[in-house]
CSV table of C-alpha atoms and ligand atoms in Angstrom, one decimal:
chain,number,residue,atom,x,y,z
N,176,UNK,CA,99.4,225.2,337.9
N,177,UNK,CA,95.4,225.7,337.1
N,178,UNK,CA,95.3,221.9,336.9
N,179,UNK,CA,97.4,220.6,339.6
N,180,UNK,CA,95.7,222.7,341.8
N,181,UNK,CA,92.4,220.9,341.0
N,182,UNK,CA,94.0,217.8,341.0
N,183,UNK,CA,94.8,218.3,344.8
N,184,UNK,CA,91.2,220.2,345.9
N,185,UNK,CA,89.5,216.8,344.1
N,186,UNK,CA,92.0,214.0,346.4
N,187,UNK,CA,91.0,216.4,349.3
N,188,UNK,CA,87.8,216.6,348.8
N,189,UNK,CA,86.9,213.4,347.9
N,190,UNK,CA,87.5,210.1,350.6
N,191,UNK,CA,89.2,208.0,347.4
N,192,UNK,CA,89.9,208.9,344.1
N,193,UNK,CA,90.9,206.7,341.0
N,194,UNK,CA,92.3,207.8,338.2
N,195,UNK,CA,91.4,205.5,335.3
N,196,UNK,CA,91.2,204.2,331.6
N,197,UNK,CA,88.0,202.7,331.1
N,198,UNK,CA,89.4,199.7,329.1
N,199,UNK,CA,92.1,199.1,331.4
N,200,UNK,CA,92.1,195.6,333.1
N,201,UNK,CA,94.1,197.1,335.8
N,202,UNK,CA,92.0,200.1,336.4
N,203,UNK,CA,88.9,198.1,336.4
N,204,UNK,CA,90.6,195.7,339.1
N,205,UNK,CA,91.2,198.8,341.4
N,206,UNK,CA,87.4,200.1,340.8
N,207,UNK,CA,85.8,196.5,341.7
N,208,UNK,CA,88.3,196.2,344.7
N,209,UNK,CA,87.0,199.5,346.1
N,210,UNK,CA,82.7,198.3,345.0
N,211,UNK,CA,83.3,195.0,346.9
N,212,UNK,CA,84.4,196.5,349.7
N,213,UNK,CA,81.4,199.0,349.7
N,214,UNK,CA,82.9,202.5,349.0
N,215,UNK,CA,82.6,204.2,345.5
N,216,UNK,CA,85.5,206.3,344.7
N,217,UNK,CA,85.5,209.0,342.7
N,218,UNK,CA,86.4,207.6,339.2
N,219,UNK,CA,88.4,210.1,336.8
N,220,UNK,CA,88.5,208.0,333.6
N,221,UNK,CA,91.5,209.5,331.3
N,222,UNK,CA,90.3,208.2,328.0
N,223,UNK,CA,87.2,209.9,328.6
N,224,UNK,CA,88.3,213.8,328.8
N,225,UNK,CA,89.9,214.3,325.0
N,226,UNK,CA,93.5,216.3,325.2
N,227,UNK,CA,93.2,217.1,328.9
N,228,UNK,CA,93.8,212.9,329.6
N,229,UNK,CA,97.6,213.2,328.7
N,230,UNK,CA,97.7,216.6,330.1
N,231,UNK,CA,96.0,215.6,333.6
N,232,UNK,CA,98.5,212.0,333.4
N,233,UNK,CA,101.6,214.8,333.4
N,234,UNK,CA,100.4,216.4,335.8
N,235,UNK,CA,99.8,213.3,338.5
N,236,UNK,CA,103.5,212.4,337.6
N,237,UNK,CA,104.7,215.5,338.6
N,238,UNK,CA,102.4,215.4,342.4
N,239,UNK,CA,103.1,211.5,342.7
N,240,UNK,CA,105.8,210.4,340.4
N,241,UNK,CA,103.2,207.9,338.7
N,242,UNK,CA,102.0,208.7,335.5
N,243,UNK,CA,100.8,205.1,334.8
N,244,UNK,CA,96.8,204.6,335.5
N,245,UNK,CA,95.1,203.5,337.9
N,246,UNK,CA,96.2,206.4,340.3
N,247,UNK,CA,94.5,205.9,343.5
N,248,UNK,CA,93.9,208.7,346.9
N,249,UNK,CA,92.7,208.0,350.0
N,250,UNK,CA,91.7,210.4,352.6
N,251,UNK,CA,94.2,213.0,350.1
N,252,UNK,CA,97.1,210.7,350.4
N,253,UNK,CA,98.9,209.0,347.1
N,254,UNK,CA,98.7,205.1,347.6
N,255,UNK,CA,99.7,204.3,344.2
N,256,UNK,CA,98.6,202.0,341.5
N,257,UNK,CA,96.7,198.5,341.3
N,258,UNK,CA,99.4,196.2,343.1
N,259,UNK,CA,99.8,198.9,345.4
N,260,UNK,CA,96.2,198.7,346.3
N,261,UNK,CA,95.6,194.8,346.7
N,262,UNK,CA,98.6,194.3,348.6
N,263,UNK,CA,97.5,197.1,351.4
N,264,UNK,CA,93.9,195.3,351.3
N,265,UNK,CA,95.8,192.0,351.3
N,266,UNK,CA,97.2,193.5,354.8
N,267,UNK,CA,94.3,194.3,356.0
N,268,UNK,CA,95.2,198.4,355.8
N,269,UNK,CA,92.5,199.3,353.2
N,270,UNK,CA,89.4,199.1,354.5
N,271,UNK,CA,90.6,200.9,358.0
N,272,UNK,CA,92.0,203.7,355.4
N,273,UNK,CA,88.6,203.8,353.5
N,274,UNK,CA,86.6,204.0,356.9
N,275,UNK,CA,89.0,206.6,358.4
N,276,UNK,CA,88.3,208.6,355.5
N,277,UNK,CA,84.8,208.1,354.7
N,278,UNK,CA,84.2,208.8,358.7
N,279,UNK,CA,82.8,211.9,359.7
A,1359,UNK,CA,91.0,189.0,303.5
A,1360,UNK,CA,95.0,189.9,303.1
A,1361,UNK,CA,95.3,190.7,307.1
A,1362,UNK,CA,93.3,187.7,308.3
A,1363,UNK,CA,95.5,185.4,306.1
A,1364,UNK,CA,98.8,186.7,307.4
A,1365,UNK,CA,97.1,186.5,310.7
A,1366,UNK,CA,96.4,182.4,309.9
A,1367,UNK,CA,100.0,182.3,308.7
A,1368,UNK,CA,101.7,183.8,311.5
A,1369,UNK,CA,99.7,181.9,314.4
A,1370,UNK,CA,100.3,178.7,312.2
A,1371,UNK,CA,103.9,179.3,311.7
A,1372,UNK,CA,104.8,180.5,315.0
A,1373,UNK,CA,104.5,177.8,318.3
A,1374,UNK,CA,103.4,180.9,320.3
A,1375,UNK,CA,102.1,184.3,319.2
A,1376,UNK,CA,101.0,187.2,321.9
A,1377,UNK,CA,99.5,190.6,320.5
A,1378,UNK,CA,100.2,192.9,322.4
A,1379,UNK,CA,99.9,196.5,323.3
A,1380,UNK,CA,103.4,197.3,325.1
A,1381,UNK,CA,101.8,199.8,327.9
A,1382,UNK,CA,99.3,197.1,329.1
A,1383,UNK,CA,99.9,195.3,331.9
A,1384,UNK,CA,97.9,192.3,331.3
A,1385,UNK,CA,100.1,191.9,328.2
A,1386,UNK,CA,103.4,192.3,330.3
A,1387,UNK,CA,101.6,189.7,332.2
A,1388,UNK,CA,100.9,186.7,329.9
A,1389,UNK,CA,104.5,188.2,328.2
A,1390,UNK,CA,106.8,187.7,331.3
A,1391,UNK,CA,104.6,184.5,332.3
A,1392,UNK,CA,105.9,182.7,329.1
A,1393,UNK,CA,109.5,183.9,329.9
A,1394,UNK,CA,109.3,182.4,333.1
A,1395,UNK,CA,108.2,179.1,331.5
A,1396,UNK,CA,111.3,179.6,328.9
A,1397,UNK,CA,109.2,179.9,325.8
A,1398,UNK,CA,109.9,183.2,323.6
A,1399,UNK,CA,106.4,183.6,321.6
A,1400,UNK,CA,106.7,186.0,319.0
A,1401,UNK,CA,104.8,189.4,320.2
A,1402,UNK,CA,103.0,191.7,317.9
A,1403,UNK,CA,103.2,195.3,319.9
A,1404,UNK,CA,100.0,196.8,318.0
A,1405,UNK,CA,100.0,200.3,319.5
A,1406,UNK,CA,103.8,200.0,317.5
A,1407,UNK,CA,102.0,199.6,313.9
A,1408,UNK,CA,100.7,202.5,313.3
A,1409,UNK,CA,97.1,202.4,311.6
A,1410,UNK,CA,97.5,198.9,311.3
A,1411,UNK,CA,97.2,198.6,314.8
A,1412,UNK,CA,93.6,199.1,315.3
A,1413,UNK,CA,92.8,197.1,312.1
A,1414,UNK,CA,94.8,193.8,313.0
A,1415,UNK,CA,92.4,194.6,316.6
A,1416,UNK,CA,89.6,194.3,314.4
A,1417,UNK,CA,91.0,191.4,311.9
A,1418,UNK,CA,91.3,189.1,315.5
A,1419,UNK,CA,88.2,190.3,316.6
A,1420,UNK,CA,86.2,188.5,313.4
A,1421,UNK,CA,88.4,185.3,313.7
A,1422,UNK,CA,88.4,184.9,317.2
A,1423,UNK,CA,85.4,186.9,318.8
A,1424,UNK,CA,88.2,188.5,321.1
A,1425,UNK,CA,89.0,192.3,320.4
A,1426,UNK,CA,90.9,192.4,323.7
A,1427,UNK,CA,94.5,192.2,324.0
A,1428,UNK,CA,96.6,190.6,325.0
A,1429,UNK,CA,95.6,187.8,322.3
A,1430,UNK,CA,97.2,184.1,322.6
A,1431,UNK,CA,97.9,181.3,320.2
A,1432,UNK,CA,99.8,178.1,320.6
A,1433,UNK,CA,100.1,175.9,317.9
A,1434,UNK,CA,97.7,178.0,315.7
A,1435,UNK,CA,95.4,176.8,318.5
A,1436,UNK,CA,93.5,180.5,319.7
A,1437,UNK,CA,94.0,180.3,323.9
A,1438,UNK,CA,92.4,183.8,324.8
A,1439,UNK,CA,93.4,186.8,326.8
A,1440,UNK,CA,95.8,187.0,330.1
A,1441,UNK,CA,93.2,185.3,332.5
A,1442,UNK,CA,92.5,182.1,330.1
A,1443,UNK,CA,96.6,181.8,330.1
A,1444,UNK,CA,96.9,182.0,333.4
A,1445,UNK,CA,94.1,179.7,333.9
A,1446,UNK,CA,95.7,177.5,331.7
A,1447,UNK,CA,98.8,177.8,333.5
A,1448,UNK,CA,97.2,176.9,336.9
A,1449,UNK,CA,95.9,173.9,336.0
A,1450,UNK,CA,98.8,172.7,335.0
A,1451,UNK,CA,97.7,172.6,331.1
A,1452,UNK,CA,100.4,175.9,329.6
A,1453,UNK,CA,103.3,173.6,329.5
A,1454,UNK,CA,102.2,170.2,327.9
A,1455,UNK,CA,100.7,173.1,325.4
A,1456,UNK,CA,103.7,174.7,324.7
A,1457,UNK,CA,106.2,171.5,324.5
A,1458,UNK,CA,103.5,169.9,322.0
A,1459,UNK,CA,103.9,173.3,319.6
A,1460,UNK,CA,107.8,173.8,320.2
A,1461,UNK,CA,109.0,170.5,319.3
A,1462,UNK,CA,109.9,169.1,316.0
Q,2049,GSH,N1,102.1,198.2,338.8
Q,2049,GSH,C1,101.3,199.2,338.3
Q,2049,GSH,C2,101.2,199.2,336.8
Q,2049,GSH,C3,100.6,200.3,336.2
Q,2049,GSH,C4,100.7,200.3,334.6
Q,2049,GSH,O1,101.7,199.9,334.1
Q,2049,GSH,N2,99.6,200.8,334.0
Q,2049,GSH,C5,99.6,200.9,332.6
Q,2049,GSH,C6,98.2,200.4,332.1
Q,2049,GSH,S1,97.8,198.8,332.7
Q,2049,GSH,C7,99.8,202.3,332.1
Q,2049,GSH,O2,99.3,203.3,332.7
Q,2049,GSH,N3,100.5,202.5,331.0
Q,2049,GSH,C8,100.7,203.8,330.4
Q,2049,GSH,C9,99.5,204.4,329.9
Q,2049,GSH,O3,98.5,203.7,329.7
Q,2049,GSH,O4,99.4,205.6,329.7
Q,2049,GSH,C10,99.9,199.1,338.9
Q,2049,GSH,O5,99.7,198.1,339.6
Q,2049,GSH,O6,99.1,200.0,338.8
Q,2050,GSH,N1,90.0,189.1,330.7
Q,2050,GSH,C1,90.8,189.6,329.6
Q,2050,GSH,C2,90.7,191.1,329.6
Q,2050,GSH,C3,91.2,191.7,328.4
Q,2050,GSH,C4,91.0,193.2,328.3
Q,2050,GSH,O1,90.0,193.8,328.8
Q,2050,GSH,N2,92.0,193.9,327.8
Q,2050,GSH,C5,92.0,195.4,327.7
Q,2050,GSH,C6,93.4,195.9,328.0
Q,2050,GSH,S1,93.9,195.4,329.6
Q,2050,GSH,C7,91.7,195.8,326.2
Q,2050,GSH,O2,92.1,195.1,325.3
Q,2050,GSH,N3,90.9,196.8,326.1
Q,2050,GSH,C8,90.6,197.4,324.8
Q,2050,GSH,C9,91.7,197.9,324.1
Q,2050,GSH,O3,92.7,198.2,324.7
Q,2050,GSH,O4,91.7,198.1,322.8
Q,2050,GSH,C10,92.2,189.1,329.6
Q,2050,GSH,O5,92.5,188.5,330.6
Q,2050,GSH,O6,92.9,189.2,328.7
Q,2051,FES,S1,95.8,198.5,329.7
Q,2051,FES,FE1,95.8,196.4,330.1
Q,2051,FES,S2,95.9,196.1,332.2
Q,2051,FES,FE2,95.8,198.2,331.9
């Protein structure tokens, strides 16, 4: 409960959030979509936090029904992984996201 | 010495060999872009071999410089990762590759 809560104070806090591995292709994808673009997310690598990684995966699986990485928040709400998140830019829906949330 | 020559044996004696980590996505990737071509290379999984895993990681690492995964042979011939495939693939190159290896 400790954890979930923090989960959900740091994608409200925080215009976008991705949860990561750091030698994940797919997570690195998501994290030079956002750079290019010009907004730097909050980047959670998994790997990098010893036995609370799996612990904080379970935990996004039980808020989002995703337990795979990345895991990506915008302006507090779940987008989903790395397909998720090229085919909304690919729309043209990401960047008004990202501004909406980065905006005052 | 005994991993790198069953590593030279079984990228020899197979037409195509992928190692693999089964969670990855590039690896499901360069995987289900063979089956779509209708070649079955034989896939090493090595998050499924225990220590041996990270130590066949290393063994490809000294005899091909890549430490990545996923990690392609065709016709003993070392291709690369997901993106050289692909690559391949796109310029039309994959195929002739594969035919060339497969047949008698
Ligand atoms: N379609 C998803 C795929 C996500 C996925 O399968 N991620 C893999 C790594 S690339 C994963 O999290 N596997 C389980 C794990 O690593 O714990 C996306 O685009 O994000
Ligand atoms: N460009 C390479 C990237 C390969 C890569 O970075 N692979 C990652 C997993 S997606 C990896 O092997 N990381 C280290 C490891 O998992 O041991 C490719 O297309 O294959
Ligand atoms: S671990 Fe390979 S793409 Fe994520």
């Amino acid at each position: 409960a400790r954890m979930e809560e923090s989960v959900r104070k740091t994608v409200s806090e925080n215009p976008a959030v991705v949860y990561s591995k750091t030698w994940c292709s797919y997570s690195m994808e998501v994290k030079s979509l956002f750079n290019r673009l010009g907004y730097q997310p909050l980047v959670i690598e998994l790997d990098e936090l010893g036995p609370q990684g799996p612990q904080l995966q379970k935990v996004l699986e039980r808020i989002t029904g995703q337990f795979t990485v990345p895991n990506v928040f915008i302006g507090g709400i779940h987008i989903g992984g790395c397909t998720d998140t090229v085919k909304l830019h690919h729309k043209g829906e990401l960047t008004p996201l990202l501004s909406k949330a980065t905006s005052p």
